[in-house]
C-alpha cells in the first residue's frame, strides 16, 4: 500500500470514529431528553392526582350541611384506593378541632389548656422536660433559655408565639423525632380561639381535659357518642357531670368545674386532608389544611405541602 493510500485510510478511520462519537453523544442527549420529558409528564400526572383528592375533599366538606361534625359523617371515612391511569389515589380527611391545639399554650393565662397538656404528655409517656421545651418555644418572646438554640448549626433565635404548622415544632432541640411522632397525631396548630370538638376528639385528648372521669365512664361516653353525637357543649358537660353554672374553685389542683362551654364545640371549621397518589413505581403525597367558614359554608385552602419522589 502506498503512503498516500495509507494516509487516506487513516483519515477515513478517524472520521468514522468521530462521527460515531457524535452519534453516540446525540443519542445519549436524546435519551436524557426523553427521560426528562417522561419525568415531567409523570410529575404532572401525580400533581393532578393530588389536586383531584383536594377537589374531592372540598366537595365533601361543602356538601356537609349538618350543624354538628362527628366521626360517622362521610367526610370522616377514609377514601379507598381508587385506580387511575397507570396509578391510584387514596386519602383521609381529619377534623383538626378534635386534637389538642398547641397554640393554646401560647397564652400563659390558659391554665386549663396547660394542665390538660401535662396530662396528655403523661398519658403518652412523653417526658415533662419535652413539654417544657414546647411551652418555652411557644412562649411570647421566645424561650428564656437560648442556650440550646445558640448551639444549633446554624444558631436560631425563635420569636415565640403561635405557629402555623406542627412541623415548626421539629426545630425544638429537646424534641426528639420519636416524641414528635408520638405526639403529632393528637396535636394541631390552629388559631388560639378555636374550641375542642367533643364529637371528634380522641379518648386521649378528652381524658386530658376530664381528669375526674374514670376510664370506664369515658369509654361508655365514647360509645354513646358514636351512636348519638352531642348536639351542644352544654349537653357534653352535663354528660360528664359538669354544670354550666358551677363556680370555680380556689383549689389549684386539677378541677373539672373549671371547664366551661366556651372551651368546647360540637362542630369543626378546620380540617386536614392527607392524600397519596402513585404512578407506576413513583409516589407523591400532600397535606392540605382546609378552613370552612361563613353561611353558606365556603371552603378555602389555608396551606398545603407536597412531597415528591
JSON list of C-alpha atoms in Angstrom, two decimals, residues 73-294:
[
{"chain": "A", "resi": 73, "resn": "UNK", "atom": "CA", "xyz": [-70.07, 11.53, 58.65]},
{"chain": "A", "resi": 74, "resn": "UNK", "atom": "CA", "xyz": [-68.98, 10.73, 55.11]},
{"chain": "A", "resi": 75, "resn": "UNK", "atom": "CA", "xyz": [-66.05, 13.15, 55.13]},
{"chain": "A", "resi": 76, "resn": "UNK", "atom": "CA", "xyz": [-64.51, 11.31, 58.12]},
{"chain": "A", "resi": 77, "resn": "UNK", "atom": "CA", "xyz": [-64.33, 7.97, 56.31]},
{"chain": "A", "resi": 78, "resn": "UNK", "atom": "CA", "xyz": [-61.06, 7.08, 54.52]},
{"chain": "A", "resi": 79, "resn": "UNK", "atom": "CA", "xyz": [-61.21, 7.14, 50.74]},
{"chain": "A", "resi": 80, "resn": "UNK", "atom": "CA", "xyz": [-60.42, 3.65, 49.43]},
{"chain": "A", "resi": 81, "resn": "UNK", "atom": "CA", "xyz": [-57.66, 3.31, 46.87]},
{"chain": "A", "resi": 82, "resn": "UNK", "atom": "CA", "xyz": [-59.11, 4.47, 43.56]},
{"chain": "A", "resi": 83, "resn": "UNK", "atom": "CA", "xyz": [-57.47, 3.37, 40.31]},
{"chain": "A", "resi": 84, "resn": "UNK", "atom": "CA", "xyz": [-56.14, 5.98, 37.90]},
{"chain": "A", "resi": 85, "resn": "UNK", "atom": "CA", "xyz": [-54.41, 5.59, 34.55]},
{"chain": "A", "resi": 86, "resn": "UNK", "atom": "CA", "xyz": [-51.17, 3.74, 35.43]},
{"chain": "A", "resi": 87, "resn": "UNK", "atom": "CA", "xyz": [-51.67, 4.52, 39.13]},
{"chain": "A", "resi": 88, "resn": "UNK", "atom": "CA", "xyz": [-54.02, 5.23, 42.02]},
{"chain": "A", "resi": 89, "resn": "UNK", "atom": "CA", "xyz": [-55.05, 7.84, 44.61]},
{"chain": "A", "resi": 90, "resn": "UNK", "atom": "CA", "xyz": [-56.20, 7.48, 48.22]},
{"chain": "A", "resi": 91, "resn": "UNK", "atom": "CA", "xyz": [-56.61, 9.75, 51.21]},
{"chain": "A", "resi": 92, "resn": "UNK", "atom": "CA", "xyz": [-58.20, 10.70, 54.51]},
{"chain": "A", "resi": 93, "resn": "UNK", "atom": "CA", "xyz": [-59.89, 13.84, 55.88]},
{"chain": "A", "resi": 94, "resn": "UNK", "atom": "CA", "xyz": [-59.46, 14.58, 59.59]},
{"chain": "A", "resi": 95, "resn": "UNK", "atom": "CA", "xyz": [-61.22, 17.16, 61.74]},
{"chain": "A", "resi": 96, "resn": "UNK", "atom": "CA", "xyz": [-58.39, 19.11, 63.37]},
{"chain": "A", "resi": 97, "resn": "UNK", "atom": "CA", "xyz": [-60.54, 20.51, 66.16]},
{"chain": "A", "resi": 98, "resn": "UNK", "atom": "CA", "xyz": [-60.66, 17.04, 67.66]},
{"chain": "A", "resi": 99, "resn": "UNK", "atom": "CA", "xyz": [-56.98, 17.47, 68.55]},
{"chain": "A", "resi": 100, "resn": "UNK", "atom": "CA", "xyz": [-55.19, 19.46, 71.23]},
{"chain": "A", "resi": 101, "resn": "UNK", "atom": "CA", "xyz": [-54.38, 22.89, 69.82]},
{"chain": "A", "resi": 102, "resn": "UNK", "atom": "CA", "xyz": [-50.76, 23.69, 70.71]},
{"chain": "A", "resi": 103, "resn": "UNK", "atom": "CA", "xyz": [-51.40, 27.38, 70.16]},
{"chain": "A", "resi": 104, "resn": "UNK", "atom": "CA", "xyz": [-53.46, 27.39, 73.36]},
{"chain": "A", "resi": 105, "resn": "UNK", "atom": "CA", "xyz": [-50.09, 27.07, 75.08]},
{"chain": "A", "resi": 106, "resn": "UNK", "atom": "CA", "xyz": [-49.01, 30.44, 73.65]},
{"chain": "A", "resi": 107, "resn": "UNK", "atom": "CA", "xyz": [-51.42, 32.01, 76.15]},
{"chain": "A", "resi": 108, "resn": "UNK", "atom": "CA", "xyz": [-49.89, 31.73, 79.64]},
{"chain": "A", "resi": 109, "resn": "UNK", "atom": "CA", "xyz": [-53.31, 32.51, 81.15]},
{"chain": "A", "resi": 110, "resn": "UNK", "atom": "CA", "xyz": [-54.98, 29.48, 79.56]},
{"chain": "A", "resi": 111, "resn": "UNK", "atom": "CA", "xyz": [-54.45, 27.39, 82.70]},
{"chain": "A", "resi": 112, "resn": "UNK", "atom": "CA", "xyz": [-56.89, 24.65, 81.73]},
{"chain": "A", "resi": 113, "resn": "UNK", "atom": "CA", "xyz": [-55.06, 24.02, 78.45]},
{"chain": "A", "resi": 114, "resn": "UNK", "atom": "CA", "xyz": [-51.69, 23.92, 80.20]},
{"chain": "A", "resi": 115, "resn": "UNK", "atom": "CA", "xyz": [-52.99, 21.42, 82.75]},
{"chain": "A", "resi": 116, "resn": "UNK", "atom": "CA", "xyz": [-54.57, 19.28, 80.03]},
{"chain": "A", "resi": 117, "resn": "UNK", "atom": "CA", "xyz": [-51.31, 19.31, 78.07]},
{"chain": "A", "resi": 118, "resn": "UNK", "atom": "CA", "xyz": [-49.44, 17.98, 81.09]},
{"chain": "A", "resi": 119, "resn": "UNK", "atom": "CA", "xyz": [-51.93, 15.13, 81.43]},
{"chain": "A", "resi": 120, "resn": "UNK", "atom": "CA", "xyz": [-51.70, 14.34, 77.72]},
{"chain": "A", "resi": 121, "resn": "UNK", "atom": "CA", "xyz": [-47.91, 14.15, 77.97]},
{"chain": "A", "resi": 122, "resn": "UNK", "atom": "CA", "xyz": [-48.17, 11.80, 80.94]},
{"chain": "A", "resi": 123, "resn": "UNK", "atom": "CA", "xyz": [-50.68, 9.59, 79.13]},
{"chain": "A", "resi": 124, "resn": "UNK", "atom": "CA", "xyz": [-48.42, 9.37, 76.07]},
{"chain": "A", "resi": 125, "resn": "UNK", "atom": "CA", "xyz": [-45.29, 8.76, 78.18]},
{"chain": "A", "resi": 126, "resn": "UNK", "atom": "CA", "xyz": [-43.62, 11.94, 76.94]},
{"chain": "A", "resi": 127, "resn": "UNK", "atom": "CA", "xyz": [-41.01, 13.40, 79.34]},
{"chain": "A", "resi": 128, "resn": "UNK", "atom": "CA", "xyz": [-42.07, 16.53, 81.21]},
{"chain": "A", "resi": 129, "resn": "UNK", "atom": "CA", "xyz": [-38.94, 18.32, 80.01]},
{"chain": "A", "resi": 130, "resn": "UNK", "atom": "CA", "xyz": [-40.16, 17.87, 76.44]},
{"chain": "A", "resi": 131, "resn": "UNK", "atom": "CA", "xyz": [-43.42, 19.58, 77.33]},
{"chain": "A", "resi": 132, "resn": "UNK", "atom": "CA", "xyz": [-41.48, 22.39, 78.99]},
{"chain": "A", "resi": 133, "resn": "UNK", "atom": "CA", "xyz": [-39.43, 22.87, 75.81]},
{"chain": "A", "resi": 134, "resn": "UNK", "atom": "CA", "xyz": [-42.60, 23.05, 73.69]},
{"chain": "A", "resi": 135, "resn": "UNK", "atom": "CA", "xyz": [-44.13, 25.61, 76.06]},
{"chain": "A", "resi": 136, "resn": "UNK", "atom": "CA", "xyz": [-40.92, 27.62, 76.00]},
{"chain": "A", "resi": 137, "resn": "UNK", "atom": "CA", "xyz": [-40.90, 27.60, 72.19]},
{"chain": "A", "resi": 138, "resn": "UNK", "atom": "CA", "xyz": [-44.50, 28.89, 72.06]},
{"chain": "A", "resi": 139, "resn": "UNK", "atom": "CA", "xyz": [-43.99, 31.43, 74.82]},
{"chain": "A", "resi": 140, "resn": "UNK", "atom": "CA", "xyz": [-44.45, 35.02, 73.54]},
{"chain": "A", "resi": 141, "resn": "UNK", "atom": "CA", "xyz": [-40.98, 36.43, 73.06]},
{"chain": "A", "resi": 142, "resn": "UNK", "atom": "CA", "xyz": [-39.41, 33.02, 72.67]},
{"chain": "A", "resi": 143, "resn": "UNK", "atom": "CA", "xyz": [-37.53, 30.75, 75.09]},
{"chain": "A", "resi": 144, "resn": "UNK", "atom": "CA", "xyz": [-35.87, 32.35, 78.09]},
{"chain": "A", "resi": 145, "resn": "UNK", "atom": "CA", "xyz": [-33.02, 29.83, 77.87]},
{"chain": "A", "resi": 146, "resn": "UNK", "atom": "CA", "xyz": [-31.40, 30.46, 74.49]},
{"chain": "A", "resi": 147, "resn": "UNK", "atom": "CA", "xyz": [-28.52, 28.04, 75.12]},
{"chain": "A", "resi": 148, "resn": "UNK", "atom": "CA", "xyz": [-29.85, 25.02, 73.17]},
{"chain": "A", "resi": 149, "resn": "UNK", "atom": "CA", "xyz": [-30.76, 27.27, 70.25]},
{"chain": "A", "resi": 150, "resn": "UNK", "atom": "CA", "xyz": [-27.42, 29.05, 70.11]},
{"chain": "A", "resi": 151, "resn": "UNK", "atom": "CA", "xyz": [-25.63, 25.70, 69.94]},
{"chain": "A", "resi": 152, "resn": "UNK", "atom": "CA", "xyz": [-27.51, 24.72, 66.77]},
{"chain": "A", "resi": 153, "resn": "UNK", "atom": "CA", "xyz": [-25.74, 24.92, 63.41]},
{"chain": "A", "resi": 154, "resn": "UNK", "atom": "CA", "xyz": [-26.74, 27.47, 62.27]},
{"chain": "A", "resi": 155, "resn": "UNK", "atom": "CA", "xyz": [-27.93, 29.10, 65.52]},
{"chain": "A", "resi": 156, "resn": "UNK", "atom": "CA", "xyz": [-31.62, 30.02, 65.74]},
{"chain": "A", "resi": 157, "resn": "UNK", "atom": "CA", "xyz": [-33.45, 32.76, 67.61]},
{"chain": "A", "resi": 158, "resn": "UNK", "atom": "CA", "xyz": [-37.14, 31.71, 67.95]},
{"chain": "A", "resi": 159, "resn": "UNK", "atom": "CA", "xyz": [-39.54, 34.61, 68.46]},
{"chain": "A", "resi": 160, "resn": "UNK", "atom": "CA", "xyz": [-42.24, 32.55, 70.20]},
{"chain": "A", "resi": 161, "resn": "UNK", "atom": "CA", "xyz": [-45.98, 32.85, 69.80]},
{"chain": "A", "resi": 162, "resn": "UNK", "atom": "CA", "xyz": [-48.47, 30.83, 67.78]},
{"chain": "A", "resi": 163, "resn": "UNK", "atom": "CA", "xyz": [-47.28, 28.57, 64.96]},
{"chain": "A", "resi": 164, "resn": "UNK", "atom": "CA", "xyz": [-48.81, 27.76, 61.59]},
{"chain": "A", "resi": 165, "resn": "UNK", "atom": "CA", "xyz": [-47.78, 24.11, 61.28]},
{"chain": "A", "resi": 166, "resn": "UNK", "atom": "CA", "xyz": [-46.81, 21.35, 63.69]},
{"chain": "A", "resi": 167, "resn": "UNK", "atom": "CA", "xyz": [-43.67, 20.86, 61.59]},
{"chain": "A", "resi": 168, "resn": "UNK", "atom": "CA", "xyz": [-42.33, 24.03, 63.20]},
{"chain": "A", "resi": 169, "resn": "UNK", "atom": "CA", "xyz": [-42.03, 22.10, 66.47]},
{"chain": "A", "resi": 170, "resn": "UNK", "atom": "CA", "xyz": [-39.34, 19.93, 64.87]},
{"chain": "A", "resi": 171, "resn": "UNK", "atom": "CA", "xyz": [-36.94, 22.85, 65.29]},
{"chain": "A", "resi": 172, "resn": "UNK", "atom": "CA", "xyz": [-37.02, 22.40, 69.09]},
{"chain": "A", "resi": 173, "resn": "UNK", "atom": "CA", "xyz": [-33.65, 20.86, 70.06]},
{"chain": "A", "resi": 174, "resn": "UNK", "atom": "CA", "xyz": [-35.12, 18.98, 73.05]},
{"chain": "A", "resi": 175, "resn": "UNK", "atom": "CA", "xyz": [-37.94, 17.39, 70.99]},
{"chain": "A", "resi": 176, "resn": "UNK", "atom": "CA", "xyz": [-36.82, 14.03, 69.63]},
{"chain": "A", "resi": 177, "resn": "UNK", "atom": "CA", "xyz": [-38.23, 12.56, 66.43]},
{"chain": "A", "resi": 178, "resn": "UNK", "atom": "CA", "xyz": [-39.72, 9.73, 68.49]},
{"chain": "A", "resi": 179, "resn": "UNK", "atom": "CA", "xyz": [-41.57, 12.12, 70.80]},
{"chain": "A", "resi": 180, "resn": "UNK", "atom": "CA", "xyz": [-42.78, 14.20, 67.85]},
{"chain": "A", "resi": 181, "resn": "UNK", "atom": "CA", "xyz": [-44.14, 11.12, 66.08]},
{"chain": "A", "resi": 182, "resn": "UNK", "atom": "CA", "xyz": [-45.85, 10.04, 69.29]},
{"chain": "A", "resi": 183, "resn": "UNK", "atom": "CA", "xyz": [-47.42, 13.45, 69.91]},
{"chain": "A", "resi": 184, "resn": "UNK", "atom": "CA", "xyz": [-48.34, 14.67, 66.44]},
{"chain": "A", "resi": 185, "resn": "UNK", "atom": "CA", "xyz": [-51.50, 12.53, 65.91]},
{"chain": "A", "resi": 186, "resn": "UNK", "atom": "CA", "xyz": [-53.03, 14.25, 68.94]},
{"chain": "A", "resi": 187, "resn": "UNK", "atom": "CA", "xyz": [-51.94, 17.82, 68.19]},
{"chain": "A", "resi": 188, "resn": "UNK", "atom": "CA", "xyz": [-52.95, 20.59, 65.80]},
{"chain": "A", "resi": 189, "resn": "UNK", "atom": "CA", "xyz": [-51.79, 24.16, 65.16]},
{"chain": "A", "resi": 190, "resn": "UNK", "atom": "CA", "xyz": [-54.95, 26.28, 64.93]},
{"chain": "A", "resi": 191, "resn": "UNK", "atom": "CA", "xyz": [-55.98, 29.82, 65.87]},
{"chain": "A", "resi": 192, "resn": "UNK", "atom": "CA", "xyz": [-55.85, 30.28, 69.63]},
{"chain": "A", "resi": 193, "resn": "UNK", "atom": "CA", "xyz": [-59.59, 30.92, 69.90]},
{"chain": "A", "resi": 194, "resn": "UNK", "atom": "CA", "xyz": [-60.60, 27.59, 68.36]},
{"chain": "A", "resi": 195, "resn": "UNK", "atom": "CA", "xyz": [-62.58, 25.17, 70.54]},
{"chain": "A", "resi": 196, "resn": "UNK", "atom": "CA", "xyz": [-62.22, 21.42, 71.01]},
{"chain": "A", "resi": 197, "resn": "UNK", "atom": "CA", "xyz": [-64.85, 19.45, 69.08]},
{"chain": "A", "resi": 198, "resn": "UNK", "atom": "CA", "xyz": [-66.03, 16.87, 71.60]},
{"chain": "A", "resi": 199, "resn": "UNK", "atom": "CA", "xyz": [-67.64, 14.80, 68.83]},
{"chain": "A", "resi": 200, "resn": "UNK", "atom": "CA", "xyz": [-64.32, 14.10, 67.10]},
{"chain": "A", "resi": 201, "resn": "UNK", "atom": "CA", "xyz": [-61.82, 14.31, 69.98]},
{"chain": "A", "resi": 202, "resn": "UNK", "atom": "CA", "xyz": [-59.88, 11.15, 70.77]},
{"chain": "A", "resi": 203, "resn": "UNK", "atom": "CA", "xyz": [-60.05, 9.30, 74.07]},
{"chain": "A", "resi": 204, "resn": "UNK", "atom": "CA", "xyz": [-56.58, 10.58, 74.97]},
{"chain": "A", "resi": 205, "resn": "UNK", "atom": "CA", "xyz": [-57.44, 14.24, 74.40]},
{"chain": "A", "resi": 206, "resn": "UNK", "atom": "CA", "xyz": [-60.79, 14.03, 76.20]},
{"chain": "A", "resi": 207, "resn": "UNK", "atom": "CA", "xyz": [-59.15, 12.30, 79.16]},
{"chain": "A", "resi": 208, "resn": "UNK", "atom": "CA", "xyz": [-56.64, 15.15, 79.37]},
{"chain": "A", "resi": 209, "resn": "UNK", "atom": "CA", "xyz": [-59.49, 17.62, 79.89]},
{"chain": "A", "resi": 210, "resn": "UNK", "atom": "CA", "xyz": [-61.56, 15.33, 82.11]},
{"chain": "A", "resi": 211, "resn": "UNK", "atom": "CA", "xyz": [-59.23, 14.02, 84.83]},
{"chain": "A", "resi": 212, "resn": "UNK", "atom": "CA", "xyz": [-62.16, 13.45, 87.19]},
{"chain": "A", "resi": 213, "resn": "UNK", "atom": "CA", "xyz": [-63.79, 10.95, 84.80]},
{"chain": "A", "resi": 214, "resn": "UNK", "atom": "CA", "xyz": [-62.99, 7.26, 85.49]},
{"chain": "A", "resi": 215, "resn": "UNK", "atom": "CA", "xyz": [-61.68, 5.37, 82.43]},
{"chain": "A", "resi": 216, "resn": "UNK", "atom": "CA", "xyz": [-64.72, 3.08, 82.32]},
{"chain": "A", "resi": 217, "resn": "UNK", "atom": "CA", "xyz": [-67.06, 6.07, 82.29]},
{"chain": "A", "resi": 218, "resn": "UNK", "atom": "CA", "xyz": [-65.05, 7.69, 79.50]},
{"chain": "A", "resi": 219, "resn": "UNK", "atom": "CA", "xyz": [-65.29, 4.52, 77.41]},
{"chain": "A", "resi": 220, "resn": "UNK", "atom": "CA", "xyz": [-69.07, 4.46, 77.88]},
{"chain": "A", "resi": 221, "resn": "UNK", "atom": "CA", "xyz": [-69.21, 8.13, 76.94]},
{"chain": "A", "resi": 222, "resn": "UNK", "atom": "CA", "xyz": [-67.36, 7.44, 73.68]},
{"chain": "A", "resi": 223, "resn": "UNK", "atom": "CA", "xyz": [-69.66, 4.52, 72.93]},
{"chain": "A", "resi": 224, "resn": "UNK", "atom": "CA", "xyz": [-72.71, 6.71, 73.48]},
{"chain": "A", "resi": 225, "resn": "UNK", "atom": "CA", "xyz": [-71.18, 9.47, 71.35]},
{"chain": "A", "resi": 226, "resn": "UNK", "atom": "CA", "xyz": [-70.74, 7.04, 68.48]},
{"chain": "A", "resi": 227, "resn": "UNK", "atom": "CA", "xyz": [-74.47, 6.27, 68.48]},
{"chain": "A", "resi": 228, "resn": "UNK", "atom": "CA", "xyz": [-75.64, 9.79, 69.26]},
{"chain": "A", "resi": 229, "resn": "UNK", "atom": "CA", "xyz": [-73.16, 12.67, 68.92]},
{"chain": "A", "resi": 230, "resn": "UNK", "atom": "CA", "xyz": [-73.53, 15.65, 71.25]},
{"chain": "A", "resi": 231, "resn": "UNK", "atom": "CA", "xyz": [-75.65, 18.49, 69.90]},
{"chain": "A", "resi": 232, "resn": "UNK", "atom": "CA", "xyz": [-74.22, 21.19, 72.19]},
{"chain": "A", "resi": 233, "resn": "UNK", "atom": "CA", "xyz": [-71.33, 21.90, 74.54]},
{"chain": "A", "resi": 234, "resn": "UNK", "atom": "CA", "xyz": [-73.80, 22.13, 77.41]},
{"chain": "A", "resi": 235, "resn": "UNK", "atom": "CA", "xyz": [-75.07, 18.62, 76.65]},
{"chain": "A", "resi": 236, "resn": "UNK", "atom": "CA", "xyz": [-71.49, 17.34, 76.71]},
{"chain": "A", "resi": 237, "resn": "UNK", "atom": "CA", "xyz": [-70.71, 18.99, 80.05]},
{"chain": "A", "resi": 238, "resn": "UNK", "atom": "CA", "xyz": [-73.90, 17.60, 81.51]},
{"chain": "A", "resi": 239, "resn": "UNK", "atom": "CA", "xyz": [-72.98, 14.11, 80.30]},
{"chain": "A", "resi": 240, "resn": "UNK", "atom": "CA", "xyz": [-69.61, 14.29, 82.05]},
{"chain": "A", "resi": 241, "resn": "UNK", "atom": "CA", "xyz": [-71.14, 15.60, 85.26]},
{"chain": "A", "resi": 242, "resn": "UNK", "atom": "CA", "xyz": [-70.27, 19.29, 85.00]},
{"chain": "A", "resi": 243, "resn": "UNK", "atom": "CA", "xyz": [-72.89, 22.00, 85.29]},
{"chain": "A", "resi": 244, "resn": "UNK", "atom": "CA", "xyz": [-72.52, 25.25, 83.34]},
{"chain": "A", "resi": 245, "resn": "UNK", "atom": "CA", "xyz": [-73.05, 27.46, 86.36]},
{"chain": "A", "resi": 246, "resn": "UNK", "atom": "CA", "xyz": [-70.56, 25.64, 88.59]},
{"chain": "A", "resi": 247, "resn": "UNK", "atom": "CA", "xyz": [-68.35, 28.20, 90.29]},
{"chain": "A", "resi": 248, "resn": "UNK", "atom": "CA", "xyz": [-64.59, 27.92, 90.01]},
{"chain": "A", "resi": 249, "resn": "UNK", "atom": "CA", "xyz": [-62.79, 26.54, 93.00]},
{"chain": "A", "resi": 250, "resn": "UNK", "atom": "CA", "xyz": [-59.76, 28.01, 94.72]},
{"chain": "A", "resi": 251, "resn": "UNK", "atom": "CA", "xyz": [-58.12, 24.59, 94.70]},
{"chain": "A", "resi": 252, "resn": "UNK", "atom": "CA", "xyz": [-55.09, 24.89, 92.40]},
{"chain": "A", "resi": 253, "resn": "UNK", "atom": "CA", "xyz": [-55.11, 21.16, 91.61]},
{"chain": "A", "resi": 254, "resn": "UNK", "atom": "CA", "xyz": [-56.90, 19.63, 88.62]},
{"chain": "A", "resi": 255, "resn": "UNK", "atom": "CA", "xyz": [-60.52, 20.60, 88.96]},
{"chain": "A", "resi": 256, "resn": "UNK", "atom": "CA", "xyz": [-63.22, 19.65, 86.48]},
{"chain": "A", "resi": 257, "resn": "UNK", "atom": "CA", "xyz": [-65.65, 22.50, 87.41]},
{"chain": "A", "resi": 258, "resn": "UNK", "atom": "CA", "xyz": [-63.19, 24.97, 85.85]},
{"chain": "A", "resi": 259, "resn": "UNK", "atom": "CA", "xyz": [-64.37, 23.79, 82.44]},
{"chain": "A", "resi": 260, "resn": "UNK", "atom": "CA", "xyz": [-66.88, 25.94, 80.57]},
{"chain": "A", "resi": 261, "resn": "UNK", "atom": "CA", "xyz": [-68.87, 25.53, 77.33]},
{"chain": "A", "resi": 262, "resn": "UNK", "atom": "CA", "xyz": [-66.63, 28.09, 75.60]},
{"chain": "A", "resi": 263, "resn": "UNK", "atom": "CA", "xyz": [-63.77, 25.58, 75.62]},
{"chain": "A", "resi": 264, "resn": "UNK", "atom": "CA", "xyz": [-65.75, 23.06, 73.60]},
{"chain": "A", "resi": 265, "resn": "UNK", "atom": "CA", "xyz": [-67.70, 22.80, 70.36]},
{"chain": "A", "resi": 266, "resn": "UNK", "atom": "CA", "xyz": [-69.74, 20.19, 68.52]},
{"chain": "A", "resi": 267, "resn": "UNK", "atom": "CA", "xyz": [-68.68, 21.23, 65.02]},
{"chain": "A", "resi": 268, "resn": "UNK", "atom": "CA", "xyz": [-65.39, 21.94, 63.23]},
{"chain": "A", "resi": 269, "resn": "UNK", "atom": "CA", "xyz": [-64.07, 24.65, 60.96]},
{"chain": "A", "resi": 270, "resn": "UNK", "atom": "CA", "xyz": [-60.58, 23.24, 60.38]},
{"chain": "A", "resi": 271, "resn": "UNK", "atom": "CA", "xyz": [-59.76, 20.04, 58.51]},
{"chain": "A", "resi": 272, "resn": "UNK", "atom": "CA", "xyz": [-56.67, 18.19, 57.33]},
{"chain": "A", "resi": 273, "resn": "UNK", "atom": "CA", "xyz": [-56.56, 16.13, 54.12]},
{"chain": "A", "resi": 274, "resn": "UNK", "atom": "CA", "xyz": [-53.75, 13.63, 53.57]},
{"chain": "A", "resi": 275, "resn": "UNK", "atom": "CA", "xyz": [-53.51, 12.30, 50.01]},
{"chain": "A", "resi": 276, "resn": "UNK", "atom": "CA", "xyz": [-51.24, 9.75, 48.35]},
{"chain": "A", "resi": 277, "resn": "UNK", "atom": "CA", "xyz": [-51.08, 9.16, 44.61]},
{"chain": "A", "resi": 278, "resn": "UNK", "atom": "CA", "xyz": [-49.00, 6.57, 42.77]},
{"chain": "A", "resi": 279, "resn": "UNK", "atom": "CA", "xyz": [-47.89, 6.25, 39.17]},
{"chain": "A", "resi": 280, "resn": "UNK", "atom": "CA", "xyz": [-46.01, 3.08, 38.37]},
{"chain": "A", "resi": 281, "resn": "UNK", "atom": "CA", "xyz": [-43.23, 2.93, 40.94]},
{"chain": "A", "resi": 282, "resn": "UNK", "atom": "CA", "xyz": [-43.43, 6.65, 41.76]},
{"chain": "A", "resi": 283, "resn": "UNK", "atom": "CA", "xyz": [-45.41, 8.15, 44.63]},
{"chain": "A", "resi": 284, "resn": "UNK", "atom": "CA", "xyz": [-46.34, 11.66, 45.77]},
{"chain": "A", "resi": 285, "resn": "UNK", "atom": "CA", "xyz": [-48.01, 12.83, 48.98]},
{"chain": "A", "resi": 286, "resn": "UNK", "atom": "CA", "xyz": [-49.73, 16.01, 50.10]},
{"chain": "A", "resi": 287, "resn": "UNK", "atom": "CA", "xyz": [-51.10, 17.50, 53.29]},
{"chain": "A", "resi": 288, "resn": "UNK", "atom": "CA", "xyz": [-53.74, 20.20, 52.83]},
{"chain": "A", "resi": 289, "resn": "UNK", "atom": "CA", "xyz": [-55.32, 22.29, 55.59]},
{"chain": "A", "resi": 290, "resn": "UNK", "atom": "CA", "xyz": [-58.86, 23.49, 54.87]},
{"chain": "A", "resi": 291, "resn": "UNK", "atom": "CA", "xyz": [-60.86, 26.16, 56.65]},
{"chain": "A", "resi": 292, "resn": "UNK", "atom": "CA", "xyz": [-64.65, 26.11, 56.46]},
{"chain": "A", "resi": 293, "resn": "UNK", "atom": "CA", "xyz": [-66.42, 29.38, 57.25]},
{"chain": "A", "resi": 294, "resn": "UNK", "atom": "CA", "xyz": [-69.46, 31.51, 56.55]}
]
